[in-house]
Structure formats: C-alpha cells, structure tokens
Short mmCIF file of C-alpha atoms in Angstrom, two decimals:
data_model
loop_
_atom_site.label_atom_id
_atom_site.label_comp_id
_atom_site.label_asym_id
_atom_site.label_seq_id
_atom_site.Cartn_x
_atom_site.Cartn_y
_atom_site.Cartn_z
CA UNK A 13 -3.26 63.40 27.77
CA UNK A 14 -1.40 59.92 26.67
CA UNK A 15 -3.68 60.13 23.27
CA UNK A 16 -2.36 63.96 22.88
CA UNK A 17 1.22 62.59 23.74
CA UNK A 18 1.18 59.58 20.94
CA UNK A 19 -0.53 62.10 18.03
CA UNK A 20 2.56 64.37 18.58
CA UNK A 21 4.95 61.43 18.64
CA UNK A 22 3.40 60.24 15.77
CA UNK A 23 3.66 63.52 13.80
CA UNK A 24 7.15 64.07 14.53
CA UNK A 25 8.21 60.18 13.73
CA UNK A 26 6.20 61.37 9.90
CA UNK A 27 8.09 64.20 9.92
CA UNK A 28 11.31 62.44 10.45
CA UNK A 29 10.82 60.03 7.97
CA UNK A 30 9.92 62.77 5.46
CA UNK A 31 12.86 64.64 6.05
CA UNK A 32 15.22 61.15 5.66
CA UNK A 33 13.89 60.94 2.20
CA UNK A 34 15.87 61.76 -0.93
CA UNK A 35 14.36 64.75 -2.36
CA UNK A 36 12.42 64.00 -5.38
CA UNK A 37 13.79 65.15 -8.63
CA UNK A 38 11.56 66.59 -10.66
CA UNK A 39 12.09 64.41 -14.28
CA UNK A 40 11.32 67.46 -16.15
CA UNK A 41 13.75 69.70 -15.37
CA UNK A 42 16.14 68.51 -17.31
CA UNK A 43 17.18 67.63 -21.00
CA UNK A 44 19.16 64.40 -20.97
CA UNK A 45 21.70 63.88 -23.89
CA UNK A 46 20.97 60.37 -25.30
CA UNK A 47 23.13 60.40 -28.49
CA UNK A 48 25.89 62.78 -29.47
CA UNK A 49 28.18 61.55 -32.51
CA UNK A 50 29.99 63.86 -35.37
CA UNK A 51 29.98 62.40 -38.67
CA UNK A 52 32.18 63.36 -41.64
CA UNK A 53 30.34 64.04 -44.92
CA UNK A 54 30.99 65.89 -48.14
CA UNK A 55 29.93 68.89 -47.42
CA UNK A 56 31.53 68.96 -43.59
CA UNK A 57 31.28 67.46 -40.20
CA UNK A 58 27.63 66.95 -38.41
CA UNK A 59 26.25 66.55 -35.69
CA UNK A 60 24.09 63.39 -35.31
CA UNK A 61 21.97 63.89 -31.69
CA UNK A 62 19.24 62.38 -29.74
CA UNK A 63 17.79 64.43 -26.63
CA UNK A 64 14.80 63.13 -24.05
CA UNK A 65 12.96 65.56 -22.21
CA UNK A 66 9.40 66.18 -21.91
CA UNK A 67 7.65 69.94 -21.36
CA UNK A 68 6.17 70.48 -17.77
CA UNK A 69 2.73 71.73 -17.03
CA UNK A 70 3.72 75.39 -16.91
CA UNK A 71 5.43 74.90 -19.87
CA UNK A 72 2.80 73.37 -22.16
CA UNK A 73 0.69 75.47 -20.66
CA UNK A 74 2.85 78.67 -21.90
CA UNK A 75 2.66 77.30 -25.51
CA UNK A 76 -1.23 76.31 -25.40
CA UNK A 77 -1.65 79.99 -24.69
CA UNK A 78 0.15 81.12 -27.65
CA UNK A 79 4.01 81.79 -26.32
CA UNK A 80 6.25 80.19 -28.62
CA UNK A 81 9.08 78.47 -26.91
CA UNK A 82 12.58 77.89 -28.49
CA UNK A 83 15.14 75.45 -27.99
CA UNK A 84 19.11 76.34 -28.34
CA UNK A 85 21.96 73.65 -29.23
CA UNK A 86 25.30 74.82 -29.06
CA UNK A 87 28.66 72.73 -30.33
CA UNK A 88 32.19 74.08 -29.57
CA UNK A 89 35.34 72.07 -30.69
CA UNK A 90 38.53 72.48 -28.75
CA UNK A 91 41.64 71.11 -29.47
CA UNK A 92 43.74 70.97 -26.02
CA UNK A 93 47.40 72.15 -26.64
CA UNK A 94 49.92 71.89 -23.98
CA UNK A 95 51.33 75.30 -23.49
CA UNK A 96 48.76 77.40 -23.63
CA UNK A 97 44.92 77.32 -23.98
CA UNK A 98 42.85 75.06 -25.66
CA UNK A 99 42.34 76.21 -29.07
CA UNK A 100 38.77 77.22 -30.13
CA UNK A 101 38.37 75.16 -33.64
CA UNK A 102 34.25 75.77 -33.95
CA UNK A 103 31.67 77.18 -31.79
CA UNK A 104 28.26 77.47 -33.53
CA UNK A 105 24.34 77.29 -31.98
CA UNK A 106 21.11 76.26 -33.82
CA UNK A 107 18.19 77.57 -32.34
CA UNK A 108 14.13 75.88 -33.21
CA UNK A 109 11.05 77.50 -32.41
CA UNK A 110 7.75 75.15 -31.42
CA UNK A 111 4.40 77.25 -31.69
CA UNK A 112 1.09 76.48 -30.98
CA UNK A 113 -1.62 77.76 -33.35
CA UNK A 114 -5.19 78.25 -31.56
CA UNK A 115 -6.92 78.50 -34.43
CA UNK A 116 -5.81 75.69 -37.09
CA UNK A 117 -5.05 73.70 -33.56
CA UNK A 118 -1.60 72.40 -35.06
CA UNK A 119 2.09 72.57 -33.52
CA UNK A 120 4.96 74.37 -35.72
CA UNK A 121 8.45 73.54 -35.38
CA UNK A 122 11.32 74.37 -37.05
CA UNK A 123 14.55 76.20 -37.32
CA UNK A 124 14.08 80.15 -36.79
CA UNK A 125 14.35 81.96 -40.19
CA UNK A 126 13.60 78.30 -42.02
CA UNK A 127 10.40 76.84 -42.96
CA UNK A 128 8.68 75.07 -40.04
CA UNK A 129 6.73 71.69 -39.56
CA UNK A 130 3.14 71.36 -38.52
CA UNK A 131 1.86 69.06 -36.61
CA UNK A 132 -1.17 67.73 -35.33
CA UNK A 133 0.07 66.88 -31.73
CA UNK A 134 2.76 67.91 -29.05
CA UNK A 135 3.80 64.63 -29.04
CA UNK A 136 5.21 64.46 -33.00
CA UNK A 137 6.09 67.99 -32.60
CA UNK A 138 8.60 67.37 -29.51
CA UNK A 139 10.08 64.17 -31.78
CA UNK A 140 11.60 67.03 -34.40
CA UNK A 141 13.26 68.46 -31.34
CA UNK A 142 14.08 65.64 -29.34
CA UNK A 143 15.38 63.86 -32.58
CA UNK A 144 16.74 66.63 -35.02
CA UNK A 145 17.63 65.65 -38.62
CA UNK A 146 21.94 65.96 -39.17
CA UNK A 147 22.99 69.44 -39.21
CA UNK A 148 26.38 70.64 -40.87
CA UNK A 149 28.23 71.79 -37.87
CA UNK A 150 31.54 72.54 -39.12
CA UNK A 151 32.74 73.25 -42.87
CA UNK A 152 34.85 70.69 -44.38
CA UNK A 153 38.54 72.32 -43.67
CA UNK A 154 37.48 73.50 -40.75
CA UNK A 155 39.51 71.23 -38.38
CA UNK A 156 42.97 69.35 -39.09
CA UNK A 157 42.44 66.35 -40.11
CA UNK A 158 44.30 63.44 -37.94
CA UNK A 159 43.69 65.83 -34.69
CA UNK A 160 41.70 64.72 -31.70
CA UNK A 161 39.38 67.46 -30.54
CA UNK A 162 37.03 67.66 -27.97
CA UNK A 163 33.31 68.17 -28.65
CA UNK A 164 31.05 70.07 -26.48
CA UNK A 165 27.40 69.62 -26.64
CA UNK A 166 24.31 71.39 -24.73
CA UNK A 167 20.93 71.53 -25.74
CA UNK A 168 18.01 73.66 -23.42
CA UNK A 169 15.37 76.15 -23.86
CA UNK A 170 16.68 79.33 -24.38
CA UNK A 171 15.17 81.73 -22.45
CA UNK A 172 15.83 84.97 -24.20
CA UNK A 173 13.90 84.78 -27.68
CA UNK A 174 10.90 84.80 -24.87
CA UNK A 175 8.84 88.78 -25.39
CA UNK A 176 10.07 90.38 -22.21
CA UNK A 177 7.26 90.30 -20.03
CA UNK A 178 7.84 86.52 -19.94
CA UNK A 179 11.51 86.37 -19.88
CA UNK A 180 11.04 88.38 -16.59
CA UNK A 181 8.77 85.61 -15.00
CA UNK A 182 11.06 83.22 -16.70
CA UNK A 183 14.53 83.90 -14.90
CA UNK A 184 12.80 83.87 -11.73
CA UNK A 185 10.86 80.95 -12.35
CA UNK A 186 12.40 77.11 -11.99
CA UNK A 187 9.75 75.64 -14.37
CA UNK A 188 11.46 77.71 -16.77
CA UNK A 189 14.79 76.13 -16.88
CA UNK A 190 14.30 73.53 -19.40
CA UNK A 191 18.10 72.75 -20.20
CA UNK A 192 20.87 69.71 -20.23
CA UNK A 193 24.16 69.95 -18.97
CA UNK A 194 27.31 69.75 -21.09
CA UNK A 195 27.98 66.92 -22.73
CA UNK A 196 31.69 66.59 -23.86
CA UNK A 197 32.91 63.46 -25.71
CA UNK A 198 36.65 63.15 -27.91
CA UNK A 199 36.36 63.03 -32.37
CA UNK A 200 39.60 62.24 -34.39
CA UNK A 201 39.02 64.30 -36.80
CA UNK A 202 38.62 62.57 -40.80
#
C-alpha cells in the first residue's frame, strides 16, 4: 500500500513538473528575418535579404517524394500621411520553386517562370533561398525621393502553388506552415 502510495506521488510530482515547463518551440516552424535593407541602384530600389530557416521532416520528406515546394516574399512600401491612410507606394511578391528530381538526384531552385539552379544537395539548394541574390523591388521613380517610407517584409512557404490534394492536407496540417512574421523597418528614400 505505502509503495502504491509513493509511485502515484511520484507520477503526479513528474507530471507537475512537466506541466511547469515552457512549451518547447518547435525551431522549424518559423522563418526568421536576419537581414532586410533596400538599396538604391540605377535601375531602382532592391531588396537586399537574408532569411534562416531549415525544412522539417514532413517537409523534406514532401520534396524527396517529388512535391515541389515554393517560397513567397512579399514587400509593400507605405508612406504614413496624417489625415488619412497610409499611402500604398509598392506592393510586389517574388515567388521560388525548390524541386527534387528522383532521377538525376539533384535539387532545382529558382524563380517560377525563370531558369532554375541545380544542385547536388538540400543544403546549397536552401542557401539560394535563404540568401537570395538583389532583386529590383521598386522602379526608379517609383517613390519620392527625400520621403521616409515604411518597408514591409515577409517571407514563408506559400501554400497555394501546392496541386490540391496537398494543399488540402496542408491547411490542416502545422508542419505545413513554414512562414516568418512581418518584418517592418523605416527607408528615406534616395
């Protein structure tokens, strides 16, 4: 009876302390920003962005079986105003596929409707997306020069290039959600 009596005190004391600890966040859930800067150029204003995330096992999984997975960054500039809105400068999105071929056992990445990358490993193919070359984001003319706007960046997995059998499973499933949250920072425009 005592030896009964301690086993159940001792389960409940475990059970205690599991339930006092911080829940563990899962590291790859999420798509952390690590660099976000606009440059001004020639030929317009880009975006110069680092991102750190790594795939989970259902994920890599997904892509060793042939489903090609594709990554979404979208950029708005806003200018705040005063007495009414905040006025929408730019809003544009750049979406990259990453494929796995079976047979020639290589990654592809690239922008959809460009020319992709191969490579020979996950790990150089999630550098092109976790460290994309300078994109022109916005046209030279497009903002006022002298103006402070506010840049809004997100980068995630975007869930509805998927074929639709998948993007069912997807929305309901949390390995799935492969995104960052907004990242908003000020440029004076040049």
């Amino acid at each position: 009876m005592t030896r009964r009596f301690f086993r159940l005190l001792a389960w409940q004391l475990l059970l205690l302390f599991a339930c006092a600890l911080p829940p563990a966040r899962a590291a790859d859930d999420t798509v952390e920003i690590t660099r976000a800067t606009i440059e001004a150029a020639e030929e317009g204003y880009r975006l110069s962005a680092a991102y750190s995330f790594e795939l989970n096992h259902g994920l890599e999984d997904a892509l060793q079986f042939g489903v090609t997975l594709y990554f979404t960054t979208e950029v708005e500039f806003t200018r705040p105003r005063w007495y009414w809105m905040d006025e929408k400068a730019v809003k544009v999105k750049r979406t990259f596929s990453i494929a796995y071929n079976v047979l020639t056992r290589q990654y592809h990445v690239g922008p959809v409707g460009s020319v992709r990358q191969s490579f020979s490993t996950l790990e150089d193919a999630l550098f092109l997306l976790r460290r994309p070359s300078r994109w022109v984001v916005a046209p030279r003319g497009a903002l006022k020069v002298g103006e402070v706007y506010n840049v809004t960046l997100r980068m995630g997995m975007d869930r509805d290039y998927l074929p639709k059998p998948i993007q069912v499973n997807a929305f309901n499933n949390s390995e799935w959600r492969l995104a960052s949250n907004k990242k908003t920072f000020l440029y004076r425009a040049e």
